[in-house]
PDB file of C-alpha atoms in Angstrom:
ATOM      1  CA  MET A   1     -17.385 -18.848 -46.272  1.00 47.00           C
ATOM      2  CA  THR A   2     -15.871 -15.753 -47.955  1.00 46.00           C
ATOM      3  CA  HIS A   3     -12.147 -15.152 -48.152  1.00 41.00           C
ATOM      4  CA  SER A   4     -12.338 -12.238 -45.689  1.00 43.00           C
ATOM      5  CA  THR A   5     -14.349 -14.331 -43.214  1.00 39.00           C
ATOM      6  CA  LEU A   6     -11.868 -17.203 -43.460  1.00 34.00           C
ATOM      7  CA  LYS A   7      -8.992 -14.779 -42.851  1.00 35.00           C
ATOM      8  CA  THR A   8     -10.740 -13.429 -39.753  1.00 38.00           C
ATOM      9  CA  VAL A   9     -11.317 -16.938 -38.383  1.00 32.00           C
ATOM     10  CA  ARG A  10      -7.651 -17.777 -38.906  1.00 34.00           C
ATOM     11  CA  LEU A  11      -6.558 -14.619 -37.085  1.00 36.00           C
ATOM     12  CA  VAL A  12      -8.840 -15.440 -34.168  1.00 34.00           C
ATOM     13  CA  LEU A  13      -7.518 -18.995 -33.966  1.00 33.00           C
ATOM     14  CA  TRP A  14      -3.908 -17.817 -34.078  1.00 38.00           C
ATOM     15  CA  GLY A  15      -4.721 -15.314 -31.366  1.00 40.00           C
ATOM     16  CA  MET A  16      -6.113 -18.076 -29.174  1.00 36.00           C
ATOM     17  CA  VAL A  17      -2.990 -20.175 -29.748  1.00 33.00           C
ATOM     18  CA  CYS A  18      -0.729 -17.252 -28.797  1.00 36.00           C
ATOM     19  CA  VAL A  19      -2.712 -16.516 -25.648  1.00 34.00           C
ATOM     20  CA  ALA A  20      -2.549 -20.181 -24.638  1.00 34.00           C
ATOM     21  CA  ALA A  21       1.219 -20.246 -25.232  1.00 33.00           C
ATOM     22  CA  LEU A  22       1.724 -17.060 -23.224  1.00 31.00           C
ATOM     23  CA  TRP A  23      -0.392 -18.439 -20.376  1.00 33.00           C
ATOM     24  CA  ALA A  24       1.602 -21.678 -20.313  1.00 32.00           C
ATOM     25  CA  GLY A  25       4.857 -19.730 -20.278  1.00 34.00           C
ATOM     26  CA  TRP A  26       3.636 -17.394 -17.547  1.00 32.00           C
ATOM     27  CA  THR A  27       2.528 -20.343 -15.429  1.00 31.00           C
ATOM     28  CA  TRP A  28       5.933 -22.035 -15.764  1.00 33.00           C
ATOM     29  CA  TYR A  29       7.801 -18.784 -15.095  1.00 36.00           C
ATOM     30  CA  GLY A  30       5.606 -18.042 -12.119  1.00 35.00           C
ATOM     31  CA  SER A  31       6.463 -21.391 -10.557  1.00 34.00           C
ATOM     32  CA  LEU A  32      10.126 -20.369 -10.649  1.00 38.00           C
ATOM     33  CA  SER A  33       9.952 -16.701  -9.742  1.00 38.00           C
ATOM     34  CA  THR A  34       8.336 -16.893  -6.313  1.00 42.00           C
ATOM     35  CA  PRO A  35       8.513 -19.297  -3.394  1.00 44.00           C
ATOM     36  CA  ALA A  36       5.657 -21.774  -3.050  1.00 43.00           C
ATOM     37  CA  PRO A  37       3.289 -19.631  -0.911  1.00 47.00           C
ATOM     38  CA  ALA A  38       1.854 -22.478   1.154  1.00 60.00           C
ATOM     39  CA  SER A  39       5.274 -23.862   2.037  1.00 76.00           C
ATOM     40  CA  VAL A  40       6.761 -20.495   2.962  1.00 72.00           C
ATOM     41  CA  THR A  41       3.686 -19.495   4.935  1.00 72.00           C
ATOM     42  CA  GLN A  42       3.861 -22.752   6.857  1.00 78.00           C
ATOM     43  CA  ARG A  43       7.548 -22.270   7.611  1.00 78.00           C
ATOM     44  CA  LEU A  44       6.903 -18.702   8.754  1.00 78.00           C
ATOM     45  CA  ALA A  45       4.216 -19.924  11.136  1.00 73.00           C
ATOM     46  CA  GLU A  46       6.604 -22.542  12.495  1.00 75.00           C
ATOM     47  CA  ALA A  47       9.405 -20.017  12.913  1.00 75.00           C
ATOM     48  CA  GLN A  48       7.149 -17.339  14.427  1.00 68.00           C
ATOM     49  CA  ASP A  49       9.608 -14.655  15.563  1.00 74.00           C
ATOM     50  CA  GLY A  50      12.590 -17.008  15.535  1.00 85.00           C
ATOM     51  CA  GLN A  51      15.096 -18.030  12.894  1.00 94.00           C
ATOM     52  CA  TYR A  52      13.600 -18.854   9.518  1.00 95.00           C
ATOM     53  CA  GLY A  53      14.538 -22.238   8.051  1.00 93.00           C
ATOM     54  CA  ALA A  54      16.216 -23.482  11.226  1.00 94.00           C
ATOM     55  CA  GLY A  55      17.052 -27.179  11.252  1.00 95.00           C
ATOM     56  CA  ASP A  56      19.551 -29.886  12.032  1.00 95.00           C
ATOM     57  CA  TYR A  57      21.188 -29.890   8.594  1.00 98.00           C
ATOM     58  CA  ARG A  58      24.939 -29.699   7.981  1.00 98.00           C
ATOM     59  CA  LEU A  59      26.420 -27.924   4.984  1.00 98.00           C
ATOM     60  CA  VAL A  60      29.820 -27.206   3.452  1.00 98.00           C
ATOM     61  CA  THR A  61      30.924 -23.846   2.070  1.00 98.00           C
ATOM     62  CA  HIS A  62      32.707 -23.514  -1.264  1.00 98.00           C
ATOM     63  CA  THR A  63      35.930 -23.108   0.717  1.00 98.00           C
ATOM     64  CA  GLY A  64      35.426 -26.458   2.455  1.00 98.00           C
ATOM     65  CA  GLU A  65      34.239 -25.170   5.837  1.00 98.00           C
ATOM     66  CA  ASP A  66      31.637 -27.266   7.684  1.00 98.00           C
ATOM     67  CA  VAL A  67      28.691 -25.104   8.806  1.00 98.00           C
ATOM     68  CA  ASP A  68      25.129 -25.386  10.090  1.00 98.00           C
ATOM     69  CA  ASP A  69      22.071 -23.127  10.189  1.00 97.00           C
ATOM     70  CA  SER A  70      23.863 -20.696  12.506  1.00 97.00           C
ATOM     71  CA  ILE A  71      25.662 -19.324   9.443  1.00 98.00           C
ATOM     72  CA  PHE A  72      22.473 -17.404   8.631  1.00 98.00           C
ATOM     73  CA  VAL A  73      22.571 -15.534  11.940  1.00 97.00           C
ATOM     74  CA  GLY A  74      24.778 -12.555  12.793  1.00 97.00           C
ATOM     75  CA  LYS A  75      24.481 -10.531   9.599  1.00 97.00           C
ATOM     76  CA  PRO A  76      21.636  -9.602   7.238  1.00 98.00           C
ATOM     77  CA  SER A  77      21.606 -12.264   4.524  1.00 98.00           C
ATOM     78  CA  LEU A  78      20.481 -12.866   0.961  1.00 98.00           C
ATOM     79  CA  VAL A  79      19.890 -16.565   0.288  1.00 98.00           C
ATOM     80  CA  PHE A  80      19.300 -18.053  -3.157  1.00 98.00           C
ATOM     81  CA  PHE A  81      18.734 -21.701  -4.127  1.00 98.00           C
ATOM     82  CA  GLY A  82      19.823 -22.980  -7.531  1.00 97.00           C
ATOM     83  CA  PHE A  83      22.377 -25.152  -9.343  1.00 97.00           C
ATOM     84  CA  THR A  84      25.509 -24.572 -11.383  1.00 97.00           C
ATOM     85  CA  HIS A  85      24.122 -26.155 -14.573  1.00 96.00           C
ATOM     86  CA  CYS A  86      21.245 -23.648 -14.544  1.00 95.00           C
ATOM     87  CA  PRO A  87      20.975 -22.049 -18.011  1.00 92.00           C
ATOM     88  CA  ASP A  88      19.728 -18.571 -17.085  1.00 93.00           C
ATOM     89  CA  VAL A  89      17.950 -17.958 -13.753  1.00 96.00           C
ATOM     90  CA  CYS A  90      20.950 -18.693 -11.515  1.00 97.00           C
ATOM     91  CA  PRO A  91      23.685 -16.776 -13.359  1.00 97.00           C
ATOM     92  CA  THR A  92      21.337 -13.836 -13.789  1.00 97.00           C
ATOM     93  CA  THR A  93      20.428 -13.788 -10.098  1.00 97.00           C
ATOM     94  CA  LEU A  94      24.007 -14.128  -8.848  1.00 98.00           C
ATOM     95  CA  ALA A  95      25.066 -11.277 -11.128  1.00 97.00           C
ATOM     96  CA  ASP A  96      22.143  -9.244  -9.773  1.00 98.00           C
ATOM     97  CA  ILE A  97      23.224  -9.852  -6.173  1.00 98.00           C
ATOM     98  CA  GLU A  98      26.729  -8.576  -6.910  1.00 97.00           C
ATOM     99  CA  TYR A  99      25.203  -5.550  -8.648  1.00 97.00           C
ATOM    100  CA  TRP A 100      22.963  -4.790  -5.656  1.00 98.00           C
ATOM    101  CA  PHE A 101      25.922  -4.957  -3.293  1.00 97.00           C
ATOM    102  CA  THR A 102      27.952  -2.707  -5.597  1.00 97.00           C
ATOM    103  CA  GLU A 103      25.140  -0.155  -5.713  1.00 97.00           C
ATOM    104  CA  LEU A 104      24.873  -0.134  -1.899  1.00 97.00           C
ATOM    105  CA  GLY A 105      28.603   0.414  -1.546  1.00 96.00           C
ATOM    106  CA  GLY A 106      29.728   0.548   2.075  1.00 95.00           C
ATOM    107  CA  ASP A 107      26.164  -0.043   3.285  1.00 95.00           C
ATOM    108  CA  ALA A 108      26.528  -3.664   2.150  1.00 96.00           C
ATOM    109  CA  ASN A 109      29.759  -4.308   4.052  1.00 95.00           C
ATOM    110  CA  ASP A 110      27.941  -5.979   6.938  1.00 95.00           C
ATOM    111  CA  MET A 111      25.771  -8.153   4.693  1.00 98.00           C
ATOM    112  CA  GLN A 112      26.314 -11.680   3.400  1.00 97.00           C
ATOM    113  CA  ALA A 113      24.917 -13.673   0.499  1.00 98.00           C
ATOM    114  CA  PHE A 114      24.586 -17.417  -0.070  1.00 98.00           C
ATOM    115  CA  PHE A 115      24.074 -19.604  -3.118  1.00 98.00           C
ATOM    116  CA  VAL A 116      22.678 -22.959  -1.955  1.00 98.00           C
ATOM    117  CA  THR A 117      22.786 -25.801  -4.457  1.00 98.00           C
ATOM    118  CA  ALA A 118      19.663 -27.800  -5.188  1.00 97.00           C
ATOM    119  CA  ASP A 119      21.843 -30.272  -7.112  1.00 97.00           C
ATOM    120  CA  PRO A 120      24.412 -31.623  -4.630  1.00 97.00           C
ATOM    121  CA  GLU A 121      25.195 -34.678  -6.772  1.00 96.00           C
ATOM    122  CA  ARG A 122      26.920 -32.475  -9.344  1.00 97.00           C
ATOM    123  CA  ASP A 123      27.713 -29.363  -7.309  1.00 98.00           C
ATOM    124  CA  THR A 124      30.712 -30.432  -5.290  1.00 98.00           C
ATOM    125  CA  VAL A 125      32.781 -28.041  -3.199  1.00 98.00           C
ATOM    126  CA  GLU A 126      35.220 -27.602  -6.080  1.00 98.00           C
ATOM    127  CA  VAL A 127      32.464 -26.949  -8.620  1.00 98.00           C
ATOM    128  CA  MET A 128      30.762 -24.442  -6.315  1.00 98.00           C
ATOM    129  CA  ALA A 129      34.046 -22.636  -5.655  1.00 98.00           C
ATOM    130  CA  GLU A 130      34.702 -22.147  -9.345  1.00 97.00           C
ATOM    131  CA  TYR A 131      31.116 -21.151 -10.082  1.00 97.00           C
ATOM    132  CA  VAL A 132      30.582 -18.500  -7.402  1.00 97.00           C
ATOM    133  CA  GLY A 133      34.050 -17.155  -8.155  1.00 96.00           C
ATOM    134  CA  TRP A 134      32.818 -16.053 -11.559  1.00 96.00           C
ATOM    135  CA  PHE A 135      30.316 -13.695  -9.989  1.00 96.00           C
ATOM    136  CA  SER A 136      31.487 -12.321  -6.671  1.00 95.00           C
ATOM    137  CA  GLU A 137      33.908 -12.742  -3.798  1.00 94.00           C
ATOM    138  CA  ARG A 138      31.014 -11.855  -1.473  1.00 95.00           C
ATOM    139  CA  ILE A 139      28.747 -14.788  -2.340  1.00 98.00           C
ATOM    140  CA  ILE A 140      29.252 -17.973  -0.310  1.00 98.00           C
ATOM    141  CA  GLY A 141      28.437 -21.233  -2.077  1.00 98.00           C
ATOM    142  CA  LEU A 142      26.821 -23.941   0.039  1.00 98.00           C
ATOM    143  CA  THR A 143      26.616 -27.653  -0.780  1.00 98.00           C
ATOM    144  CA  GLY A 144      26.569 -30.892   1.212  1.00 98.00           C
ATOM    145  CA  GLU A 145      25.324 -34.439   1.253  1.00 98.00           C
ATOM    146  CA  PRO A 146      22.040 -34.900  -0.664  1.00 98.00           C
ATOM    147  CA  GLU A 147      20.087 -35.745   2.497  1.00 98.00           C
ATOM    148  CA  GLU A 148      21.390 -32.606   4.236  1.00 98.00           C
ATOM    149  CA  ILE A 149      20.461 -30.397   1.289  1.00 98.00           C
ATOM    150  CA  ALA A 150      17.035 -32.053   1.139  1.00 97.00           C
ATOM    151  CA  GLU A 151      16.494 -31.275   4.820  1.00 97.00           C
ATOM    152  CA  MET A 152      17.425 -27.640   4.340  1.00 97.00           C
ATOM    153  CA  ILE A 153      15.181 -27.305   1.278  1.00 96.00           C
ATOM    154  CA  ASP A 154      12.286 -28.676   3.318  1.00 95.00           C
ATOM    155  CA  ALA A 155      13.054 -26.390   6.264  1.00 95.00           C
ATOM    156  CA  TRP A 156      12.996 -23.351   3.993  1.00 96.00           C
ATOM    157  CA  GLY A 157       9.845 -24.343   2.081  1.00 94.00           C
ATOM    158  CA  VAL A 158      11.692 -24.215  -1.227  1.00 94.00           C
ATOM    159  CA  PHE A 159      10.333 -25.899  -4.358  1.00 93.00           C
ATOM    160  CA  THR A 160      12.735 -28.139  -6.304  1.00 94.00           C
ATOM    161  CA  GLN A 161      12.043 -30.778  -8.921  1.00 93.00           C
ATOM    162  CA  ARG A 162      14.414 -32.742 -11.130  1.00 93.00           C
ATOM    163  CA  THR A 163      13.454 -32.788 -14.812  1.00 91.00           C
ATOM    164  CA  ASP A 164      15.169 -35.253 -17.130  1.00 94.00           C
ATOM    165  CA  LEU A 165      16.274 -33.936 -20.518  1.00 92.00           C
ATOM    166  CA  GLU A 166      15.976 -35.638 -23.881  1.00 90.00           C
ATOM    167  CA  GLY A 167      19.277 -37.196 -24.775  1.00 87.00           C
ATOM    168  CA  GLY A 168      20.413 -37.447 -21.170  1.00 88.00           C
ATOM    169  CA  GLY A 169      21.175 -35.112 -18.322  1.00 91.00           C
ATOM    170  CA  TYR A 170      18.708 -33.163 -16.239  1.00 95.00           C
ATOM    171  CA  ASN A 171      17.709 -29.732 -15.010  1.00 93.00           C
ATOM    172  CA  VAL A 172      16.394 -28.772 -11.596  1.00 95.00           C
ATOM    173  CA  ASP A 173      13.284 -26.593 -11.489  1.00 94.00           C
ATOM    174  CA  HIS A 174      13.455 -24.466  -8.350  1.00 93.00           C
ATOM    175  CA  THR A 175      12.151 -21.466  -6.486  1.00 93.00           C
ATOM    176  CA  ALA A 176      13.880 -18.484  -8.063  1.00 92.00           C
ATOM    177  CA  SER A 177      13.259 -15.805  -5.464  1.00 95.00           C
ATOM    178  CA  VAL A 178      16.010 -14.489  -3.217  1.00 97.00           C
ATOM    179  CA  PHE A 179      15.212 -14.874   0.485  1.00 97.00           C
ATOM    180  CA  MET A 180      16.094 -11.982   2.781  1.00 97.00           C
ATOM    181  CA  LEU A 181      16.927 -12.590   6.448  1.00 97.00           C
ATOM    182  CA  ASP A 182      17.784 -10.041   9.112  1.00 97.00           C
ATOM    183  CA  SER A 183      20.778 -10.470  11.406  1.00 97.00           C
ATOM    184  CA  GLY A 184      18.693 -12.609  13.749  1.00 97.00           C
ATOM    185  CA  GLY A 185      17.924 -15.028  10.924  1.00 97.00           C
ATOM    186  CA  ARG A 186      14.318 -13.835  10.786  1.00 96.00           C
ATOM    187  CA  PHE A 187      12.448 -13.738   7.478  1.00 95.00           C
ATOM    188  CA  PHE A 188      12.529 -10.201   6.032  1.00 95.00           C
ATOM    189  CA  GLY A 189      10.964 -10.784   2.615  1.00 95.00           C
ATOM    190  CA  THR A 190      11.891 -11.931  -0.895  1.00 95.00           C
ATOM    191  CA  ILE A 191      13.127 -10.472  -4.154  1.00 96.00           C
ATOM    192  CA  SER A 192      11.550 -11.993  -7.242  1.00 94.00           C
ATOM    193  CA  TYR A 193      13.515 -13.166 -10.263  1.00 92.00           C
ATOM    194  CA  GLU A 194      14.310 -10.181 -12.517  1.00 90.00           C
ATOM    195  CA  GLU A 195      12.521  -7.784 -10.196  1.00 95.00           C
ATOM    196  CA  ASN A 196      12.931  -4.126 -11.117  1.00 95.00           C
ATOM    197  CA  SER A 197      16.481  -3.139 -10.135  1.00 95.00           C
ATOM    198  CA  GLU A 198      15.478  -0.013  -8.243  1.00 97.00           C
ATOM    199  CA  THR A 199      12.888  -1.939  -6.245  1.00 97.00           C
ATOM    200  CA  ALA A 200      15.320  -4.751  -5.497  1.00 97.00           C
ATOM    201  CA  ILE A 201      18.056  -2.357  -4.376  1.00 97.00           C
ATOM    202  CA  ALA A 202      15.582  -0.501  -2.155  1.00 97.00           C
ATOM    203  CA  LYS A 203      14.651  -3.814  -0.492  1.00 97.00           C
ATOM    204  CA  VAL A 204      18.289  -4.724   0.087  1.00 98.00           C
ATOM    205  CA  ARG A 205      18.965  -1.263   1.493  1.00 97.00           C
ATOM    206  CA  ARG A 206      16.058  -1.611   3.947  1.00 97.00           C
ATOM    207  CA  LEU A 207      17.448  -4.974   5.006  1.00 97.00           C
ATOM    208  CA  ALA A 208      20.900  -3.452   5.543  1.00 97.00           C
ATOM    209  CA  ASP A 209      19.402  -0.605   7.566  1.00 96.00           C
ATOM    210  CA  ALA A 210      17.362  -3.022   9.687  1.00 93.00           C
ATOM    211  CA  GLY A 211      20.452  -5.041  10.514  1.00 86.00           C
TER     212      GLY A 211
END
């Protein structure tokens, strides 16, 4: 085999390795950036024209108020599931939500946003209060007993999975899309993780206009 031929073979092999790495990364990212289609579709069918994600779960806000699924009715809502130890997806998304509201100005006054923990063991009321306070006064943190959070996650068709880390600790893989609900609690759509800002703002504006 000549030197030039060997060089070509090496380039091809490296190209295959890079493509495989990109595919693996895209597959992992894709599992986070959109809701599990089958689960959400099933929940939509169950909800029909009624409230999306309705259930008998009980939650606690970051201010210590006991609430239930009725908190998602009355105003157009943005709902995001995550956890306070999240390294990038959650802080980025919460900052995005505050940015969207800022861009809408007064049009967002009648909207609400929620950050629901998928890690209730660590995300206590106090932890949630401090965390959401870093991003916005308009985002309500929601936590609760693990069984209550599990029931809500199931009702919403959200994907979550605990992943242990080397050396101790764990992360929580989770659906990274923002759910949009109208004032009746009906499913209005989703905003994907790191979606184009103009597109995301246009979606939020349509939700605000729909009421």
